[in-house]
Coordinates of C-alpha atoms in Angstrom, one line a residue:
N17 CA 114.4 101.5 78.5
K18 CA 113.8 104.0 81.1
G19 CA 109.8 104.4 82.4
E20 CA 108.3 108.1 82.4
M21 CA 105.5 107.7 85.5
L22 CA 106.9 110.4 87.6
Q23 CA 108.8 112.8 84.6
G24 CA 109.5 116.0 85.4
K25 CA 107.9 115.6 88.9
V26 CA 109.8 116.2 93.1
A27 CA 109.2 114.0 95.8
V28 CA 110.3 114.1 99.1
V29 CA 111.2 110.5 99.9
T30 CA 111.8 109.9 104.2
G31 CA 113.1 107.6 105.7
S32 CA 114.6 106.6 102.3
G33 CA 118.2 105.8 103.8
R34 CA 117.5 101.2 103.9
G35 CA 114.3 99.0 102.9
I36 CA 110.8 99.8 101.8
G37 CA 111.6 103.8 101.5
R38 CA 115.1 103.4 99.5
D39 CA 113.7 101.4 97.1
I40 CA 111.2 103.9 96.1
A41 CA 113.0 106.6 96.2
L42 CA 115.4 104.5 92.9
Q43 CA 112.0 103.4 91.2
M44 CA 110.5 107.1 91.6
A45 CA 114.3 107.9 90.2
A46 CA 114.2 105.5 87.4
Q47 CA 110.5 107.1 86.9
G48 CA 112.1 110.7 85.9
A49 CA 111.8 112.2 89.3
R50 CA 114.0 114.3 91.5
I51 CA 114.3 112.7 94.8
V52 CA 114.9 114.3 98.1
V53 CA 116.1 111.4 99.7
N54 CA 115.4 111.8 104.1
D55 CA 117.4 109.9 105.9
I56 CA 118.3 110.6 109.9
G57 CA 120.6 107.2 109.7
A58 CA 119.8 106.2 113.5
S59 CA 118.0 101.7 114.3
V60 CA 115.5 100.8 114.1
S61 CA 114.8 101.7 117.5
G62 CA 116.0 105.3 116.6
E63 CA 119.0 105.5 117.8
G64 CA 122.6 106.9 116.6
K65 CA 122.3 109.3 113.5
D66 CA 124.9 107.6 110.2
A67 CA 124.5 109.3 107.2
S68 CA 125.7 107.0 104.6
P69 CA 122.7 105.2 104.7
G70 CA 120.5 108.2 102.9
Q71 CA 124.4 109.3 101.6
Q72 CA 124.6 105.8 100.0
V73 CA 121.4 106.0 97.8
V74 CA 121.3 110.4 96.5
S75 CA 125.1 108.4 95.1
E76 CA 122.7 105.4 93.3
I77 CA 120.5 108.0 91.6
I78 CA 123.0 110.2 90.0
A79 CA 124.6 107.3 89.6
G80 CA 121.7 106.0 87.7
G81 CA 121.3 109.4 85.9
G82 CA 118.4 111.5 88.2
E83 CA 119.3 113.6 90.3
A84 CA 119.4 113.5 94.3
V85 CA 119.7 115.4 97.4
L86 CA 120.2 113.7 101.2
S87 CA 118.4 115.5 103.9
T88 CA 119.2 114.1 107.2
D89 CA 116.5 116.5 109.3
S90 CA 114.1 115.0 111.5
V91 CA 110.8 114.1 110.7
S92 CA 109.7 114.1 114.2
D93 CA 111.0 117.5 114.8
W94 CA 107.7 120.5 113.0
K95 CA 111.3 122.3 112.1
A96 CA 112.7 119.7 110.7
A97 CA 109.8 118.6 109.3
N98 CA 109.8 122.2 107.0
R99 CA 113.3 121.4 106.6
I100 CA 113.0 118.6 104.5
I101 CA 110.1 120.2 102.0
E102 CA 112.1 123.3 101.7
C103 CA 115.1 120.7 100.7
A104 CA 113.2 120.0 98.0
A105 CA 111.4 123.6 97.6
D106 CA 115.6 125.3 97.7
T107 CA 116.9 121.9 95.0
F108 CA 114.7 121.9 92.7
G109 CA 112.6 124.6 93.0
R110 CA 109.1 122.4 93.4
I111 CA 107.0 119.4 95.6
D112 CA 105.3 117.5 94.4
I113 CA 105.1 113.8 96.2
V114 CA 105.5 113.2 99.6
V115 CA 106.3 109.7 100.8
N116 CA 105.6 109.4 104.8
N117 CA 107.8 106.4 105.1
A118 CA 109.9 106.8 108.2
G119 CA 109.7 104.7 111.5
I120 CA 111.5 103.4 114.9
L121 CA 109.9 100.7 116.5
R122 CA 109.9 100.8 120.0
D123 CA 108.3 97.1 120.9
R124 CA 107.1 95.8 124.6
L125 CA 104.2 94.4 125.4
F126 CA 101.7 96.6 126.4
F127 CA 101.6 96.4 130.2
N128 CA 105.1 96.7 129.6
M129 CA 105.3 100.2 127.1
S130 CA 107.0 103.1 129.2
V131 CA 105.7 106.3 128.0
E132 CA 108.8 106.6 126.7
E133 CA 108.9 103.9 123.9
W134 CA 105.1 105.2 124.0
H135 CA 106.1 108.6 122.3
A136 CA 108.9 108.0 120.4
V137 CA 106.6 105.9 118.6
I138 CA 104.4 108.2 117.9
D139 CA 106.7 111.6 117.5
V140 CA 107.9 109.3 114.0
H141 CA 106.2 108.0 112.7
L142 CA 101.8 110.0 113.7
H143 CA 103.2 113.1 114.4
G144 CA 105.9 112.8 111.7
T145 CA 103.9 111.6 108.8
F146 CA 101.5 114.9 110.3
Y147 CA 104.0 117.4 110.4
V148 CA 105.9 116.8 106.3
S149 CA 102.4 116.4 105.4
R150 CA 101.9 119.8 106.6
A151 CA 104.8 121.6 105.5
A152 CA 104.5 120.6 102.1
A153 CA 100.4 121.5 102.2
P154 CA 101.0 125.3 101.0
H155 CA 103.1 123.6 97.9
F156 CA 100.1 121.6 96.7
K157 CA 97.6 123.9 97.3
T158 CA 99.6 126.9 95.5
Q159 CA 100.7 124.3 92.2
N160 CA 97.1 122.7 92.6
S161 CA 98.3 119.7 92.6
G162 CA 100.0 116.4 95.0
A163 CA 100.2 113.4 96.3
Y164 CA 101.1 112.1 99.8
V165 CA 101.7 108.0 100.0
H166 CA 101.6 107.2 103.2
M167 CA 102.6 104.0 105.2
T168 CA 100.2 102.3 107.3
S169 CA 100.5 98.6 109.0
T170 CA 98.7 95.7 109.4
S171 CA 99.2 95.8 112.7
G172 CA 97.6 98.5 112.7
L173 CA 94.7 97.4 110.7
I174 CA 94.5 93.9 111.5
G175 CA 96.8 94.4 114.7
N176 CA 99.7 92.5 116.3
L177 CA 101.1 91.4 119.8
G178 CA 103.4 94.3 121.7
Q179 CA 102.8 96.8 119.3
A180 CA 100.2 99.4 120.3
N181 CA 103.0 102.1 119.9
Y182 CA 103.6 101.1 116.8
A183 CA 99.4 100.6 116.1
A184 CA 97.9 103.1 116.9
A185 CA 100.3 105.6 115.0
K186 CA 99.7 103.1 112.4
L187 CA 96.0 103.6 112.2
G188 CA 96.3 107.2 113.2
I189 CA 98.1 107.5 109.4
V190 CA 94.8 106.2 108.3
G191 CA 92.6 108.5 109.3
V192 CA 94.9 111.7 108.8
S193 CA 95.3 110.6 105.6
R194 CA 91.4 110.1 104.4
I195 CA 91.0 114.1 106.0
I196 CA 93.6 114.9 103.6
A197 CA 92.4 113.9 100.6
G198 CA 89.0 115.4 101.3
D199 CA 90.3 119.4 103.1
M200 CA 92.4 119.0 100.2
A201 CA 90.2 117.7 97.2
R202 CA 89.5 121.1 95.6
Y203 CA 93.2 121.3 95.5
K204 CA 93.5 118.0 93.1
V205 CA 95.9 116.8 96.0
R206 CA 95.2 113.2 97.3
S207 CA 96.2 111.0 99.5
N208 CA 96.6 107.5 99.7
C209 CA 98.1 104.9 102.7
I210 CA 99.6 101.7 101.5
S211 CA 99.9 98.7 104.4
P212 CA 103.2 96.8 103.0
F213 CA 104.1 93.0 103.3
A214 CA 108.3 93.1 103.2
F215 CA 110.7 91.4 105.1
S216 CA 112.9 94.2 106.3
R217 CA 114.5 95.9 109.6
M218 CA 110.9 97.6 110.5
I219 CA 109.6 93.9 110.9
G220 CA 110.4 94.2 114.7
S221 CA 111.6 91.1 116.8
I222 CA 109.6 87.7 115.3
P223 CA 109.0 84.8 117.3
T224 CA 111.5 81.7 116.1
D225 CA 111.1 79.5 119.4
T226 CA 108.6 76.9 116.7
P227 CA 107.8 75.2 113.4
Q228 CA 105.4 77.1 111.9
Q229 CA 106.3 79.7 113.3
L230 CA 110.3 80.2 111.9
E231 CA 108.4 78.6 108.6
R232 CA 107.0 82.3 108.5
V233 CA 109.6 84.0 108.9
E234 CA 111.1 82.3 105.7
K235 CA 108.2 82.8 104.0
L236 CA 108.7 87.3 104.9
K237 CA 112.4 87.0 103.8
K238 CA 111.0 85.8 100.5
L239 CA 109.1 89.0 100.2
D240 CA 111.1 91.7 99.0
T241 CA 111.3 94.9 99.7
A242 CA 111.3 96.3 96.7
Q243 CA 108.2 94.8 95.5
I244 CA 106.1 97.2 96.9
A245 CA 107.2 100.5 95.6
P246 CA 105.6 100.2 92.3
M247 CA 102.5 100.6 94.4
A248 CA 104.0 103.4 95.9
V249 CA 105.2 104.8 91.8
F250 CA 101.5 104.5 90.4
L251 CA 100.0 106.0 93.3
A252 CA 102.2 109.4 93.3
S253 CA 101.8 109.5 89.5
D254 CA 99.2 112.0 87.4
A255 CA 98.1 108.1 86.4
A256 CA 95.9 107.7 90.0
A257 CA 94.6 110.6 89.6
D258 CA 91.2 109.6 90.9
V259 CA 92.8 106.9 93.1
T260 CA 92.0 109.1 97.2
A261 CA 91.4 108.2 100.7
Q262 CA 92.1 104.0 99.5
I263 CA 94.3 101.5 101.3
F264 CA 96.1 99.5 99.6
A265 CA 97.7 96.6 101.2
V266 CA 101.1 94.3 99.0
R267 CA 102.5 90.9 100.2
G268 CA 104.8 89.8 97.2
N269 CA 103.7 89.6 93.6
E270 CA 99.6 89.9 95.9
I271 CA 97.9 94.1 95.7
F272 CA 94.5 94.2 98.3
L273 CA 92.1 96.9 98.4
M274 CA 91.5 97.3 101.9
S275 CA 88.3 97.5 103.5
Q276 CA 87.6 100.5 105.6
P277 CA 85.0 101.0 108.8
R278 CA 81.5 99.8 108.2
P279 CA 79.0 98.9 109.7
V280 CA 78.1 95.1 109.8
R281 CA 75.2 94.7 111.3
G282 CA 72.1 97.6 112.7
L283 CA 69.1 96.5 115.2
A284 CA 67.1 99.0 116.4
R285 CA 64.1 98.9 118.9
L286 CA 61.2 100.6 119.2
E287 CA 61.1 101.0 123.4
G288 CA 65.3 101.6 122.8
W289 CA 68.1 100.1 124.7
T290 CA 68.6 98.8 127.6
P291 CA 72.0 96.6 129.0
E292 CA 69.5 93.3 129.3
T293 CA 68.1 94.1 125.7
I294 CA 71.9 93.8 124.6
L295 CA 72.5 90.8 126.2
S296 CA 70.0 89.0 125.0
H297 CA 68.4 90.6 121.7
A298 CA 71.0 92.6 120.5
L299 CA 74.2 90.6 121.5
P300 CA 73.2 87.6 119.8
A301 CA 72.0 89.3 116.7
M302 CA 75.0 90.5 116.0
K303 CA 77.4 87.9 117.3
A304 CA 77.9 85.6 113.9
D305 CA 79.5 89.5 112.7

């Protein structure tokens, strides 16, 4: 029987032609939401345009008795991002949920990364998240309701090789989400992040040179993108009315609440610090942490 956790809601899910975004769109539709499936149909590196993945998701939702419409606008352009939100308002008369999931990868070790590879990833992830969120904000304010769900990554929260662009964007999204939560709390608008562990095209080029690395990839392959969607559905629903400014990691059947930066150790000296006393006193005291 059909869940109705999102009955009457309209959701925009960016990058929902494939992978995690597709599963979120399908599960939100199954929970009663009307969906704008937004996907430009590009490769992982952002090349090419193919509307068919998004169109297939729309058809699947409609075949299941839901309502959906396709948007092929790019999140990385301010005017196009506004069209994505207008598509929801024009088609369904409102907008309740924004899921910022669109992304590309341009993995490269830091010392080899080109300016173009830096900008391409920042444009889609960080600028795209701001543009789509910002375009929806006036609607949310007027309604006095709304929910943002953004995708961050352990690459940003913890670190990964060859992903300076992606990590910067993903950690930037955490900052944007936290401020949205504060700025829009008076309008009953919430903003949260999900950090997914799942095997999708977005995982990047994982080395498989050693048995240990191969084993890790096999483990990752068992983590299904569909396991991320329930958290997105919950965070977007009225049931999560008191959950905001949080980061949840989802790994297979596990859910984690992620910590956010806070001081771990503090030291003070009455006479103030010198570089020498930092070396002799502060550093040894902090090293354990």
